[in-house]
Amino acid sequence: AADMGDDLERVLLSEEQLHARLDEIAAQIDADYAGQQLLLVGVLKGAVMVMADLARRLRGNVSMDWMAVSSYGSGTKSSGVVRILKDLDTDLTGRHVLIVEDIIDSGLTLSWLLSNLRSRGPASVEIATMLRKPEAAKVEVPVRYVGFDIPTEFVVGYGLDYAERYRNLPFVGTLAPHVYQG
Ligand code: PRP
Ligand code: MN
Ligand code: MG
């Protein structure tokens, strides 16, 4: 992390750890959806990395679509206010849907998204998330596939941003407090 200067405190999950866990999750998804058409719904922008790395590991009949919602703004706290910035192009009627997320923090985004997608007549809706902060949960969300449970720290990288930065890091790291405390 030398090129990140002092912004990062430490690496929480290495690229190798993330990829090894995705190998396991992809095998599980392929087994669970064997013989079925699966629609992956990536939640922009944070899910771009996990979507790309998960989807390329799947061997089944898979389509991808994207929604853009936002709840954080540019700060470090969830607001609970969810806005649709871009809706799906796909009709969900009768489809097996797997929502792909980078992180579940308060759970407010996914709780809202789950009921929104369920109202569209899908055959099933499940959730896959790379990261989850169990101690930060304000609402319980039923998650089928979890990469890693992590402590309630501000993390960036592998799709996760702070003020739109650090999404490109191939690993997950903790942000040094001076970065968000100004
Ligand atoms: C982040 C993250 C999740 C959500 C989790 O997205 O990518 O989508 O917050 O928070 P919650 O569980 O407390 O609702 P954000 O709204 O920051 O948009 P982004 O993906 O474009 O960064
Ligand atoms: Mn997001
Ligand atoms: Mg964000």
Short mmCIF file of N, CA and C and ligand atoms in Angstrom, two decimals:
data_model
loop_
_atom_site.label_atom_id
_atom_site.label_comp_id
_atom_site.label_asym_id
_atom_site.label_seq_id
_atom_site.Cartn_x
_atom_site.Cartn_y
_atom_site.Cartn_z
N ALA A 1 0.82 -1.22 0.00
CA ALA A 1 0.00 0.00 0.00
C ALA A 1 0.85 1.26 0.00
N ALA A 2 2.09 1.11 -0.40
CA ALA A 2 3.01 2.25 -0.33
C ALA A 2 2.53 3.44 -1.15
N ASP A 3 1.90 3.17 -2.31
CA ASP A 3 1.47 4.26 -3.18
C ASP A 3 0.23 4.96 -2.65
N MET A 4 -0.37 4.44 -1.57
CA MET A 4 -1.52 5.12 -0.96
C MET A 4 -1.06 6.11 0.10
N GLY A 5 0.23 6.29 0.25
CA GLY A 5 0.72 7.21 1.27
C GLY A 5 0.28 6.77 2.65
N ASP A 6 -0.19 7.72 3.46
CA ASP A 6 -0.61 7.41 4.82
C ASP A 6 -2.11 7.20 4.92
N ASP A 7 -2.82 7.14 3.78
CA ASP A 7 -4.28 7.08 3.82
C ASP A 7 -4.80 5.77 4.40
N LEU A 8 -4.10 4.69 4.13
CA LEU A 8 -4.55 3.39 4.60
C LEU A 8 -3.87 3.00 5.89
N GLU A 9 -4.67 2.44 6.81
CA GLU A 9 -4.11 1.99 8.08
C GLU A 9 -3.48 0.61 7.92
N ARG A 10 -4.29 -0.33 7.38
CA ARG A 10 -3.76 -1.67 7.18
C ARG A 10 -4.62 -2.44 6.17
N VAL A 11 -4.05 -3.49 5.63
CA VAL A 11 -4.81 -4.37 4.73
C VAL A 11 -5.64 -5.33 5.58
N LEU A 12 -6.95 -5.31 5.37
CA LEU A 12 -7.84 -6.19 6.13
C LEU A 12 -8.01 -7.53 5.42
N LEU A 13 -8.21 -7.47 4.09
CA LEU A 13 -8.36 -8.69 3.30
C LEU A 13 -7.56 -8.52 2.02
N SER A 14 -6.64 -9.43 1.79
CA SER A 14 -5.77 -9.35 0.62
C SER A 14 -6.52 -9.79 -0.64
N GLU A 15 -5.97 -9.43 -1.78
CA GLU A 15 -6.53 -9.86 -3.06
C GLU A 15 -6.65 -11.39 -3.10
N GLU A 16 -5.64 -12.08 -2.58
CA GLU A 16 -5.64 -13.54 -2.59
C GLU A 16 -6.77 -14.09 -1.72
N GLN A 17 -6.99 -13.49 -0.57
CA GLN A 17 -8.08 -13.94 0.32
C GLN A 17 -9.44 -13.72 -0.34
N LEU A 18 -9.62 -12.57 -0.98
CA LEU A 18 -10.89 -12.27 -1.64
C LEU A 18 -11.16 -13.27 -2.76
N HIS A 19 -10.13 -13.54 -3.56
CA HIS A 19 -10.32 -14.44 -4.70
C HIS A 19 -10.56 -15.88 -4.26
N ALA A 20 -9.87 -16.30 -3.22
CA ALA A 20 -10.06 -17.67 -2.72
C ALA A 20 -11.49 -17.86 -2.21
N ARG A 21 -12.00 -16.85 -1.52
CA ARG A 21 -13.37 -16.95 -1.01
C ARG A 21 -14.37 -16.95 -2.17
N LEU A 22 -14.09 -16.16 -3.20
CA LEU A 22 -14.99 -16.12 -4.36
C LEU A 22 -15.02 -17.46 -5.09
N ASP A 23 -13.88 -18.16 -5.12
CA ASP A 23 -13.86 -19.51 -5.71
C ASP A 23 -14.89 -20.40 -5.01
N GLU A 24 -14.91 -20.33 -3.67
CA GLU A 24 -15.83 -21.16 -2.88
C GLU A 24 -17.29 -20.75 -3.12
N ILE A 25 -17.54 -19.44 -3.09
CA ILE A 25 -18.91 -18.95 -3.25
C ILE A 25 -19.44 -19.26 -4.65
N ALA A 26 -18.60 -19.11 -5.66
CA ALA A 26 -19.03 -19.39 -7.04
C ALA A 26 -19.40 -20.86 -7.20
N ALA A 27 -18.62 -21.74 -6.60
CA ALA A 27 -18.92 -23.17 -6.68
C ALA A 27 -20.27 -23.46 -6.01
N GLN A 28 -20.51 -22.80 -4.89
CA GLN A 28 -21.78 -22.98 -4.18
C GLN A 28 -22.96 -22.48 -5.02
N ILE A 29 -22.79 -21.31 -5.65
CA ILE A 29 -23.86 -20.75 -6.48
C ILE A 29 -24.12 -21.64 -7.69
N ASP A 30 -23.07 -22.12 -8.32
CA ASP A 30 -23.25 -23.03 -9.47
C ASP A 30 -24.03 -24.27 -9.05
N ALA A 31 -23.74 -24.80 -7.87
CA ALA A 31 -24.45 -25.98 -7.38
C ALA A 31 -25.91 -25.64 -7.07
N ASP A 32 -26.12 -24.52 -6.39
CA ASP A 32 -27.47 -24.14 -5.96
C ASP A 32 -28.39 -23.83 -7.14
N TYR A 33 -27.85 -23.26 -8.21
CA TYR A 33 -28.67 -22.85 -9.36
C TYR A 33 -28.46 -23.77 -10.57
N ALA A 34 -27.98 -24.97 -10.33
CA ALA A 34 -27.72 -25.90 -11.44
C ALA A 34 -28.97 -26.09 -12.29
N GLY A 35 -28.83 -25.94 -13.60
CA GLY A 35 -29.94 -26.15 -14.52
C GLY A 35 -30.91 -24.99 -14.60
N GLN A 36 -30.62 -23.87 -13.91
CA GLN A 36 -31.52 -22.72 -13.93
C GLN A 36 -30.83 -21.50 -14.53
N GLN A 37 -31.67 -20.61 -15.07
CA GLN A 37 -31.14 -19.32 -15.53
C GLN A 37 -31.06 -18.38 -14.35
N LEU A 38 -29.92 -17.76 -14.19
CA LEU A 38 -29.70 -16.87 -13.05
C LEU A 38 -29.45 -15.45 -13.55
N LEU A 39 -30.13 -14.49 -12.91
CA LEU A 39 -29.87 -13.08 -13.20
C LEU A 39 -29.12 -12.46 -12.03
N LEU A 40 -27.89 -12.06 -12.29
CA LEU A 40 -27.11 -11.34 -11.28
C LEU A 40 -27.46 -9.86 -11.36
N VAL A 41 -27.82 -9.27 -10.23
CA VAL A 41 -28.11 -7.84 -10.19
C VAL A 41 -27.03 -7.15 -9.35
N GLY A 42 -26.15 -6.45 -10.02
CA GLY A 42 -25.08 -5.73 -9.33
C GLY A 42 -25.56 -4.36 -8.91
N VAL A 43 -25.18 -3.98 -7.69
CA VAL A 43 -25.58 -2.67 -7.16
C VAL A 43 -24.42 -1.69 -7.34
N LEU A 44 -24.61 -0.80 -8.30
CA LEU A 44 -23.58 0.21 -8.59
C LEU A 44 -23.48 1.20 -7.44
N LYS A 45 -22.27 1.76 -7.22
CA LYS A 45 -21.08 1.42 -7.96
C LYS A 45 -20.21 0.40 -7.21
N GLY A 46 -20.50 0.24 -5.93
CA GLY A 46 -19.60 -0.55 -5.09
C GLY A 46 -19.40 -1.99 -5.52
N ALA A 47 -20.43 -2.57 -6.18
CA ALA A 47 -20.38 -4.00 -6.49
C ALA A 47 -19.64 -4.34 -7.77
N VAL A 48 -19.06 -3.37 -8.43
CA VAL A 48 -18.46 -3.67 -9.74
C VAL A 48 -17.36 -4.72 -9.66
N MET A 49 -16.51 -4.64 -8.65
CA MET A 49 -15.38 -5.57 -8.54
C MET A 49 -15.86 -6.99 -8.23
N VAL A 50 -16.73 -7.11 -7.21
CA VAL A 50 -17.20 -8.44 -6.82
C VAL A 50 -18.06 -9.04 -7.94
N MET A 51 -18.85 -8.21 -8.63
CA MET A 51 -19.66 -8.69 -9.75
C MET A 51 -18.76 -9.29 -10.84
N ALA A 52 -17.74 -8.55 -11.21
CA ALA A 52 -16.86 -9.02 -12.29
C ALA A 52 -16.11 -10.29 -11.87
N ASP A 53 -15.62 -10.32 -10.65
CA ASP A 53 -14.82 -11.46 -10.20
C ASP A 53 -15.69 -12.68 -9.91
N LEU A 54 -16.92 -12.45 -9.42
CA LEU A 54 -17.83 -13.56 -9.16
C LEU A 54 -18.38 -14.12 -10.48
N ALA A 55 -18.86 -13.24 -11.34
CA ALA A 55 -19.50 -13.68 -12.58
C ALA A 55 -18.56 -14.51 -13.44
N ARG A 56 -17.29 -14.14 -13.50
CA ARG A 56 -16.35 -14.87 -14.36
C ARG A 56 -16.00 -16.23 -13.81
N ARG A 57 -16.35 -16.47 -12.54
CA ARG A 57 -16.12 -17.79 -11.95
C ARG A 57 -17.32 -18.72 -12.13
N LEU A 58 -18.48 -18.19 -12.51
CA LEU A 58 -19.68 -19.02 -12.65
C LEU A 58 -19.68 -19.72 -13.99
N ARG A 59 -20.14 -20.97 -13.99
CA ARG A 59 -20.16 -21.77 -15.21
C ARG A 59 -21.58 -22.01 -15.71
N GLY A 60 -22.58 -21.55 -14.96
CA GLY A 60 -23.97 -21.77 -15.32
C GLY A 60 -24.48 -20.76 -16.33
N ASN A 61 -25.81 -20.75 -16.51
CA ASN A 61 -26.49 -19.84 -17.42
C ASN A 61 -26.75 -18.52 -16.69
N VAL A 62 -25.93 -17.53 -16.97
CA VAL A 62 -25.92 -16.31 -16.16
C VAL A 62 -26.08 -15.06 -17.02
N SER A 63 -26.96 -14.16 -16.57
CA SER A 63 -27.05 -12.82 -17.16
C SER A 63 -26.69 -11.81 -16.07
N MET A 64 -26.32 -10.62 -16.52
CA MET A 64 -25.99 -9.56 -15.56
C MET A 64 -26.79 -8.30 -15.87
N ASP A 65 -27.30 -7.68 -14.81
CA ASP A 65 -27.92 -6.37 -14.96
C ASP A 65 -27.48 -5.52 -13.77
N TRP A 66 -27.79 -4.25 -13.83
CA TRP A 66 -27.25 -3.32 -12.83
C TRP A 66 -28.32 -2.35 -12.35
N MET A 67 -28.25 -2.04 -11.07
CA MET A 67 -29.04 -0.95 -10.51
C MET A 67 -28.08 0.01 -9.85
N ALA A 68 -28.41 1.27 -9.90
CA ALA A 68 -27.65 2.24 -9.14
C ALA A 68 -28.57 2.82 -8.07
N VAL A 69 -28.19 2.60 -6.82
CA VAL A 69 -28.89 3.21 -5.70
C VAL A 69 -27.85 3.88 -4.84
N SER A 70 -28.27 4.81 -4.02
CA SER A 70 -27.29 5.44 -3.15
C SER A 70 -27.90 5.72 -1.79
N SER A 71 -27.14 5.44 -0.75
CA SER A 71 -27.62 5.74 0.60
C SER A 71 -26.59 6.51 1.41
N TYR A 72 -25.34 6.48 1.01
CA TYR A 72 -24.28 7.08 1.81
C TYR A 72 -24.03 8.55 1.51
N GLY A 73 -24.32 9.01 0.30
CA GLY A 73 -23.78 10.30 -0.09
C GLY A 73 -22.27 10.19 -0.10
N SER A 74 -21.58 11.25 0.28
CA SER A 74 -20.11 11.20 0.26
C SER A 74 -19.52 11.07 1.65
N GLY A 75 -20.37 10.87 2.65
CA GLY A 75 -19.86 10.77 4.02
C GLY A 75 -19.53 9.34 4.40
N THR A 76 -19.38 9.08 5.68
CA THR A 76 -19.01 7.74 6.14
C THR A 76 -20.17 7.03 6.81
N LYS A 77 -21.34 7.68 6.93
CA LYS A 77 -22.47 7.08 7.64
C LYS A 77 -23.64 6.81 6.71
N SER A 78 -24.36 5.71 6.95
CA SER A 78 -25.58 5.44 6.20
C SER A 78 -26.66 6.43 6.58
N SER A 79 -27.38 6.91 5.60
CA SER A 79 -28.47 7.85 5.89
C SER A 79 -29.80 7.13 6.00
N GLY A 80 -29.89 5.93 5.40
CA GLY A 80 -31.16 5.24 5.35
C GLY A 80 -32.03 5.72 4.21
N VAL A 81 -31.62 6.80 3.57
CA VAL A 81 -32.35 7.33 2.43
C VAL A 81 -31.81 6.65 1.16
N VAL A 82 -32.67 5.85 0.53
CA VAL A 82 -32.25 5.13 -0.67
C VAL A 82 -32.88 5.77 -1.89
N ARG A 83 -32.06 6.08 -2.85
CA ARG A 83 -32.54 6.65 -4.11
C ARG A 83 -32.19 5.70 -5.25
N ILE A 84 -33.13 5.51 -6.20
CA ILE A 84 -32.78 4.79 -7.43
C ILE A 84 -32.21 5.79 -8.42
N LEU A 85 -30.96 5.58 -8.78
CA LEU A 85 -30.31 6.45 -9.77
C LEU A 85 -30.39 5.84 -11.16
N LYS A 86 -30.39 4.51 -11.21
CA LYS A 86 -30.57 3.78 -12.47
C LYS A 86 -31.31 2.48 -12.16
N ASP A 87 -32.40 2.24 -12.88
CA ASP A 87 -33.16 1.01 -12.64
C ASP A 87 -32.67 -0.10 -13.58
N LEU A 88 -33.17 -1.34 -13.33
CA LEU A 88 -32.82 -2.48 -14.16
C LEU A 88 -33.39 -2.32 -15.57
N ASP A 89 -32.75 -2.95 -16.55
CA ASP A 89 -33.31 -3.05 -17.90
C ASP A 89 -34.18 -4.31 -18.03
N THR A 90 -34.03 -5.24 -17.08
CA THR A 90 -34.62 -6.57 -17.18
C THR A 90 -35.96 -6.67 -16.46
N ASP A 91 -36.94 -7.33 -17.11
CA ASP A 91 -38.20 -7.69 -16.46
C ASP A 91 -37.93 -8.89 -15.53
N LEU A 92 -38.24 -8.75 -14.26
CA LEU A 92 -37.90 -9.80 -13.28
C LEU A 92 -38.95 -10.90 -13.18
N THR A 93 -40.05 -10.77 -13.90
CA THR A 93 -41.12 -11.76 -13.80
C THR A 93 -40.59 -13.18 -14.04
N GLY A 94 -40.75 -14.04 -13.03
CA GLY A 94 -40.35 -15.43 -13.16
C GLY A 94 -38.86 -15.69 -13.13
N ARG A 95 -38.06 -14.68 -12.89
CA ARG A 95 -36.60 -14.84 -12.92
C ARG A 95 -36.04 -15.23 -11.55
N HIS A 96 -34.95 -15.99 -11.57
CA HIS A 96 -34.16 -16.23 -10.36
C HIS A 96 -33.12 -15.12 -10.27
N VAL A 97 -33.25 -14.31 -9.21
CA VAL A 97 -32.42 -13.10 -9.08
C VAL A 97 -31.44 -13.27 -7.92
N LEU A 98 -30.20 -12.93 -8.18
CA LEU A 98 -29.20 -12.89 -7.11
C LEU A 98 -28.60 -11.49 -7.06
N ILE A 99 -28.92 -10.76 -5.99
CA ILE A 99 -28.37 -9.42 -5.80
C ILE A 99 -26.91 -9.55 -5.37
N VAL A 100 -26.04 -8.81 -6.02
CA VAL A 100 -24.61 -8.86 -5.70
C VAL A 100 -24.18 -7.52 -5.12
N GLU A 101 -23.67 -7.56 -3.90
CA GLU A 101 -23.24 -6.34 -3.19
C GLU A 101 -21.80 -6.45 -2.71
N ASP A 102 -21.18 -5.30 -2.54
CA ASP A 102 -19.84 -5.28 -1.96
C ASP A 102 -19.89 -5.39 -0.44
N ILE A 103 -20.86 -4.68 0.18
CA ILE A 103 -20.89 -4.68 1.65
C ILE A 103 -22.30 -4.43 2.16
N ILE A 104 -22.61 -5.10 3.27
CA ILE A 104 -23.81 -4.78 4.04
C ILE A 104 -23.34 -4.14 5.33
N ASP A 105 -23.73 -2.90 5.53
CA ASP A 105 -23.32 -2.14 6.70
C ASP A 105 -24.52 -2.07 7.64
N SER A 106 -25.34 -1.05 7.54
CA SER A 106 -26.57 -0.98 8.35
C SER A 106 -27.62 -1.97 7.86
N GLY A 107 -27.51 -2.37 6.58
CA GLY A 107 -28.51 -3.24 5.98
C GLY A 107 -29.67 -2.49 5.34
N LEU A 108 -29.67 -1.18 5.50
CA LEU A 108 -30.81 -0.38 5.03
C LEU A 108 -30.96 -0.42 3.50
N THR A 109 -29.84 -0.36 2.80
CA THR A 109 -29.89 -0.38 1.33
C THR A 109 -30.50 -1.68 0.83
N LEU A 110 -29.98 -2.81 1.34
CA LEU A 110 -30.45 -4.11 0.85
C LEU A 110 -31.85 -4.46 1.32
N SER A 111 -32.19 -4.03 2.52
CA SER A 111 -33.53 -4.27 3.02
C SER A 111 -34.55 -3.62 2.09
N TRP A 112 -34.25 -2.41 1.70
CA TRP A 112 -35.13 -1.68 0.78
C TRP A 112 -35.12 -2.33 -0.61
N LEU A 113 -33.93 -2.69 -1.08
CA LEU A 113 -33.80 -3.26 -2.42
C LEU A 113 -34.49 -4.61 -2.52
N LEU A 114 -34.37 -5.40 -1.47
CA LEU A 114 -34.98 -6.72 -1.45
C LEU A 114 -36.50 -6.62 -1.62
N SER A 115 -37.13 -5.76 -0.87
CA SER A 115 -38.59 -5.66 -1.00
C SER A 115 -38.96 -5.04 -2.35
N ASN A 116 -38.14 -4.12 -2.83
CA ASN A 116 -38.41 -3.53 -4.14
C ASN A 116 -38.37 -4.60 -5.23
N LEU A 117 -37.33 -5.44 -5.25
CA LEU A 117 -37.21 -6.45 -6.31
C LEU A 117 -38.23 -7.57 -6.14
N ARG A 118 -38.55 -7.91 -4.88
CA ARG A 118 -39.55 -8.95 -4.64
C ARG A 118 -40.92 -8.55 -5.16
N SER A 119 -41.19 -7.26 -5.20
CA SER A 119 -42.50 -6.78 -5.66
C SER A 119 -42.66 -6.89 -7.17
N ARG A 120 -41.59 -7.29 -7.88
CA ARG A 120 -41.63 -7.33 -9.34
C ARG A 120 -41.93 -8.73 -9.91
N GLY A 121 -42.34 -9.66 -9.04
CA GLY A 121 -42.77 -10.97 -9.50
C GLY A 121 -41.69 -11.95 -9.90
N PRO A 122 -40.51 -11.92 -9.24
CA PRO A 122 -39.45 -12.87 -9.57
C PRO A 122 -39.76 -14.26 -9.02
N ALA A 123 -39.10 -15.30 -9.57
CA ALA A 123 -39.25 -16.65 -9.02
C ALA A 123 -38.55 -16.73 -7.67
N SER A 124 -37.42 -16.04 -7.53
CA SER A 124 -36.69 -16.01 -6.26
C SER A 124 -35.77 -14.79 -6.24
N VAL A 125 -35.47 -14.32 -5.03
CA VAL A 125 -34.47 -13.26 -4.87
C VAL A 125 -33.57 -13.63 -3.70
N GLU A 126 -32.28 -13.73 -3.95
CA GLU A 126 -31.30 -14.01 -2.90
C GLU A 126 -30.22 -12.93 -2.95
N ILE A 127 -29.38 -12.93 -1.92
CA ILE A 127 -28.34 -11.91 -1.79
C ILE A 127 -26.97 -12.55 -1.64
N ALA A 128 -26.00 -12.01 -2.38
CA ALA A 128 -24.59 -12.36 -2.17
C ALA A 128 -23.84 -11.07 -1.85
N THR A 129 -23.08 -11.07 -0.78
CA THR A 129 -22.28 -9.89 -0.45
C THR A 129 -20.86 -10.30 -0.11
N MET A 130 -19.90 -9.51 -0.55
CA MET A 130 -18.50 -9.82 -0.25
C MET A 130 -18.20 -9.59 1.22
N LEU A 131 -18.74 -8.48 1.76
CA LEU A 131 -18.45 -8.11 3.15
C LEU A 131 -19.74 -7.85 3.91
N ARG A 132 -19.68 -8.06 5.21
CA ARG A 132 -20.81 -7.75 6.07
C ARG A 132 -20.26 -7.27 7.42
N LYS A 133 -20.90 -6.22 7.96
CA LYS A 133 -20.52 -5.72 9.29
C LYS A 133 -21.65 -6.08 10.25
N PRO A 134 -21.59 -7.25 10.90
CA PRO A 134 -22.72 -7.71 11.73
C PRO A 134 -23.07 -6.74 12.84
N GLU A 135 -22.05 -6.09 13.44
CA GLU A 135 -22.32 -5.21 14.58
C GLU A 135 -22.92 -3.88 14.18
N ALA A 136 -22.93 -3.58 12.88
CA ALA A 136 -23.49 -2.30 12.42
C ALA A 136 -24.93 -2.44 11.95
N ALA A 137 -25.47 -3.66 11.98
CA ALA A 137 -26.79 -3.91 11.41
C ALA A 137 -27.88 -3.15 12.15
N LYS A 138 -28.64 -2.36 11.40
CA LYS A 138 -29.82 -1.69 11.96
C LYS A 138 -31.07 -2.48 11.62
N VAL A 139 -30.96 -3.30 10.58
CA VAL A 139 -32.06 -4.14 10.17
C VAL A 139 -31.46 -5.45 9.67
N GLU A 140 -32.11 -6.56 10.04
CA GLU A 140 -31.61 -7.87 9.63
C GLU A 140 -32.01 -8.16 8.18
N VAL A 141 -31.04 -8.57 7.38
CA VAL A 141 -31.30 -8.91 5.99
C VAL A 141 -30.89 -10.36 5.77
N PRO A 142 -31.79 -11.16 5.17
CA PRO A 142 -31.45 -12.57 4.94
C PRO A 142 -30.46 -12.70 3.78
N VAL A 143 -29.23 -13.08 4.10
CA VAL A 143 -28.17 -13.16 3.10
C VAL A 143 -27.79 -14.60 2.85
N ARG A 144 -27.82 -15.01 1.59
CA ARG A 144 -27.51 -16.41 1.26
C ARG A 144 -26.01 -16.66 1.19
N TYR A 145 -25.26 -15.72 0.65
CA TYR A 145 -23.82 -15.89 0.46
C TYR A 145 -23.06 -14.69 1.01
N VAL A 146 -22.15 -14.96 1.96
CA VAL A 146 -21.34 -13.90 2.57
C VAL A 146 -19.86 -14.23 2.39
N GLY A 147 -19.09 -13.27 1.90
CA GLY A 147 -17.65 -13.47 1.79
C GLY A 147 -17.00 -13.47 3.16
N PHE A 148 -17.06 -12.34 3.83
CA PHE A 148 -16.41 -12.18 5.13
C PHE A 148 -17.24 -11.27 6.04
N ASP A 149 -17.36 -11.67 7.30
CA ASP A 149 -17.86 -10.76 8.33
C ASP A 149 -16.67 -9.97 8.85
N ILE A 150 -16.83 -8.65 8.93
CA ILE A 150 -15.72 -7.79 9.33
C ILE A 150 -16.14 -6.87 10.48
N PRO A 151 -15.15 -6.32 11.21
CA PRO A 151 -15.47 -5.39 12.30
C PRO A 151 -16.05 -4.09 11.77
N THR A 152 -16.65 -3.32 12.67
CA THR A 152 -17.24 -2.03 12.29
C THR A 152 -16.16 -0.96 12.20
N GLU A 153 -15.39 -1.03 11.12
CA GLU A 153 -14.38 -0.02 10.84
C GLU A 153 -14.67 0.54 9.46
N PHE A 154 -14.14 1.72 9.15
CA PHE A 154 -14.35 2.26 7.81
C PHE A 154 -13.36 1.61 6.86
N VAL A 155 -13.90 0.83 5.91
CA VAL A 155 -13.04 0.10 4.98
C VAL A 155 -13.23 0.62 3.56
N VAL A 156 -12.19 0.53 2.78
CA VAL A 156 -12.22 0.95 1.39
C VAL A 156 -11.51 -0.09 0.53
N GLY A 157 -11.70 0.04 -0.77
CA GLY A 157 -11.04 -0.85 -1.72
C GLY A 157 -11.97 -1.94 -2.20
N TYR A 158 -11.59 -2.60 -3.29
CA TYR A 158 -12.40 -3.66 -3.89
C TYR A 158 -13.83 -3.17 -4.13
N GLY A 159 -13.95 -1.96 -4.67
CA GLY A 159 -15.26 -1.38 -4.98
C GLY A 159 -15.73 -0.36 -3.96
N LEU A 160 -15.26 -0.49 -2.71
CA LEU A 160 -15.74 0.41 -1.67
C LEU A 160 -14.97 1.73 -1.70
N ASP A 161 -15.74 2.82 -1.59
CA ASP A 161 -15.13 4.14 -1.70
C ASP A 161 -15.19 4.92 -0.40
N TYR A 162 -14.34 5.92 -0.34
CA TYR A 162 -14.55 7.05 0.55
C TYR A 162 -14.53 8.28 -0.34
N ALA A 163 -15.67 8.99 -0.44
CA ALA A 163 -15.79 10.16 -1.31
C ALA A 163 -15.32 9.82 -2.73
N GLU A 164 -15.76 8.63 -3.21
CA GLU A 164 -15.50 8.15 -4.58
C GLU A 164 -14.05 7.72 -4.84
N ARG A 165 -13.21 7.75 -3.82
CA ARG A 165 -11.83 7.29 -4.01
C ARG A 165 -11.64 5.87 -3.47
N TYR A 166 -10.56 5.25 -3.88
CA TYR A 166 -10.07 3.96 -3.39
C TYR A 166 -10.82 2.75 -3.92
N ARG A 167 -11.86 2.93 -4.77
CA ARG A 167 -12.61 1.78 -5.28
C ARG A 167 -11.70 0.83 -6.06
N ASN A 168 -10.66 1.36 -6.67
CA ASN A 168 -9.79 0.60 -7.57
C ASN A 168 -8.82 -0.32 -6.85
N LEU A 169 -8.66 -0.18 -5.53
CA LEU A 169 -7.72 -1.05 -4.83
C LEU A 169 -8.15 -2.50 -4.96
N PRO A 170 -7.23 -3.42 -5.23
CA PRO A 170 -7.60 -4.83 -5.40
C PRO A 170 -7.82 -5.56 -4.08
N PHE A 171 -7.54 -4.89 -2.97
CA PHE A 171 -7.72 -5.48 -1.63
C PHE A 171 -8.65 -4.59 -0.81
N VAL A 172 -9.02 -5.07 0.39
CA VAL A 172 -9.84 -4.26 1.31
C VAL A 172 -8.93 -3.78 2.44
N GLY A 173 -8.92 -2.48 2.64
CA GLY A 173 -8.09 -1.92 3.70
C GLY A 173 -8.89 -1.00 4.59
N THR A 174 -8.34 -0.73 5.78
CA THR A 174 -8.98 0.24 6.67
C THR A 174 -8.38 1.61 6.41
N LEU A 175 -9.26 2.61 6.47
CA LEU A 175 -8.86 3.99 6.18
C LEU A 175 -8.33 4.64 7.46
N ALA A 176 -7.22 5.32 7.34
CA ALA A 176 -6.68 6.03 8.51
C ALA A 176 -7.64 7.14 8.92
N PRO A 177 -7.91 7.29 10.21
CA PRO A 177 -8.90 8.27 10.68
C PRO A 177 -8.63 9.69 10.17
N HIS A 178 -7.37 10.08 10.00
CA HIS A 178 -7.10 11.46 9.58
C HIS A 178 -7.70 11.77 8.21
N VAL A 179 -7.93 10.73 7.40
CA VAL A 179 -8.47 10.96 6.06
C VAL A 179 -9.91 11.46 6.13
N TYR A 180 -10.73 10.83 7.01
CA TYR A 180 -12.14 11.24 7.06
C TYR A 180 -12.43 12.20 8.22
N GLN A 181 -11.44 12.42 9.06
CA GLN A 181 -11.64 13.43 10.12
C GLN A 181 -11.11 14.79 9.68
N GLY A 182 -10.57 14.82 8.45
CA GLY A 182 -10.06 16.07 7.93
C GLY A 182 -8.76 16.45 8.62
C1 PRP B 1 -22.52 1.44 -0.01
C2 PRP B 1 -22.24 -0.02 -0.26
C3 PRP B 1 -23.60 -0.66 -0.12
C4 PRP B 1 -24.26 0.19 0.95
C5 PRP B 1 -24.21 -0.51 2.27
O1 PRP B 1 -23.03 1.99 -1.20
O2 PRP B 1 -21.72 -0.21 -1.56
O3 PRP B 1 -24.31 -0.57 -1.33
O4 PRP B 1 -23.51 1.41 1.02
O5 PRP B 1 -24.67 0.32 3.31
P1 PRP B 1 -25.93 0.00 4.21
O6 PRP B 1 -25.95 -1.48 4.51
O7 PRP B 1 -25.67 0.80 5.46
O8 PRP B 1 -27.15 0.46 3.50
P2 PRP B 1 -23.14 3.57 -1.41
O9 PRP B 1 -24.52 4.00 -1.07
O10 PRP B 1 -22.00 4.24 -0.70
O11 PRP B 1 -22.98 3.77 -2.97
P3 PRP B 1 -21.75 3.23 -3.86
O12 PRP B 1 -21.92 1.76 -4.00
O13 PRP B 1 -21.91 3.94 -5.15
O14 PRP B 1 -20.48 3.60 -3.14
MN MN B 2 -23.15 0.45 -2.90
MG MG B 3 -20.21 4.47 -1.31
#
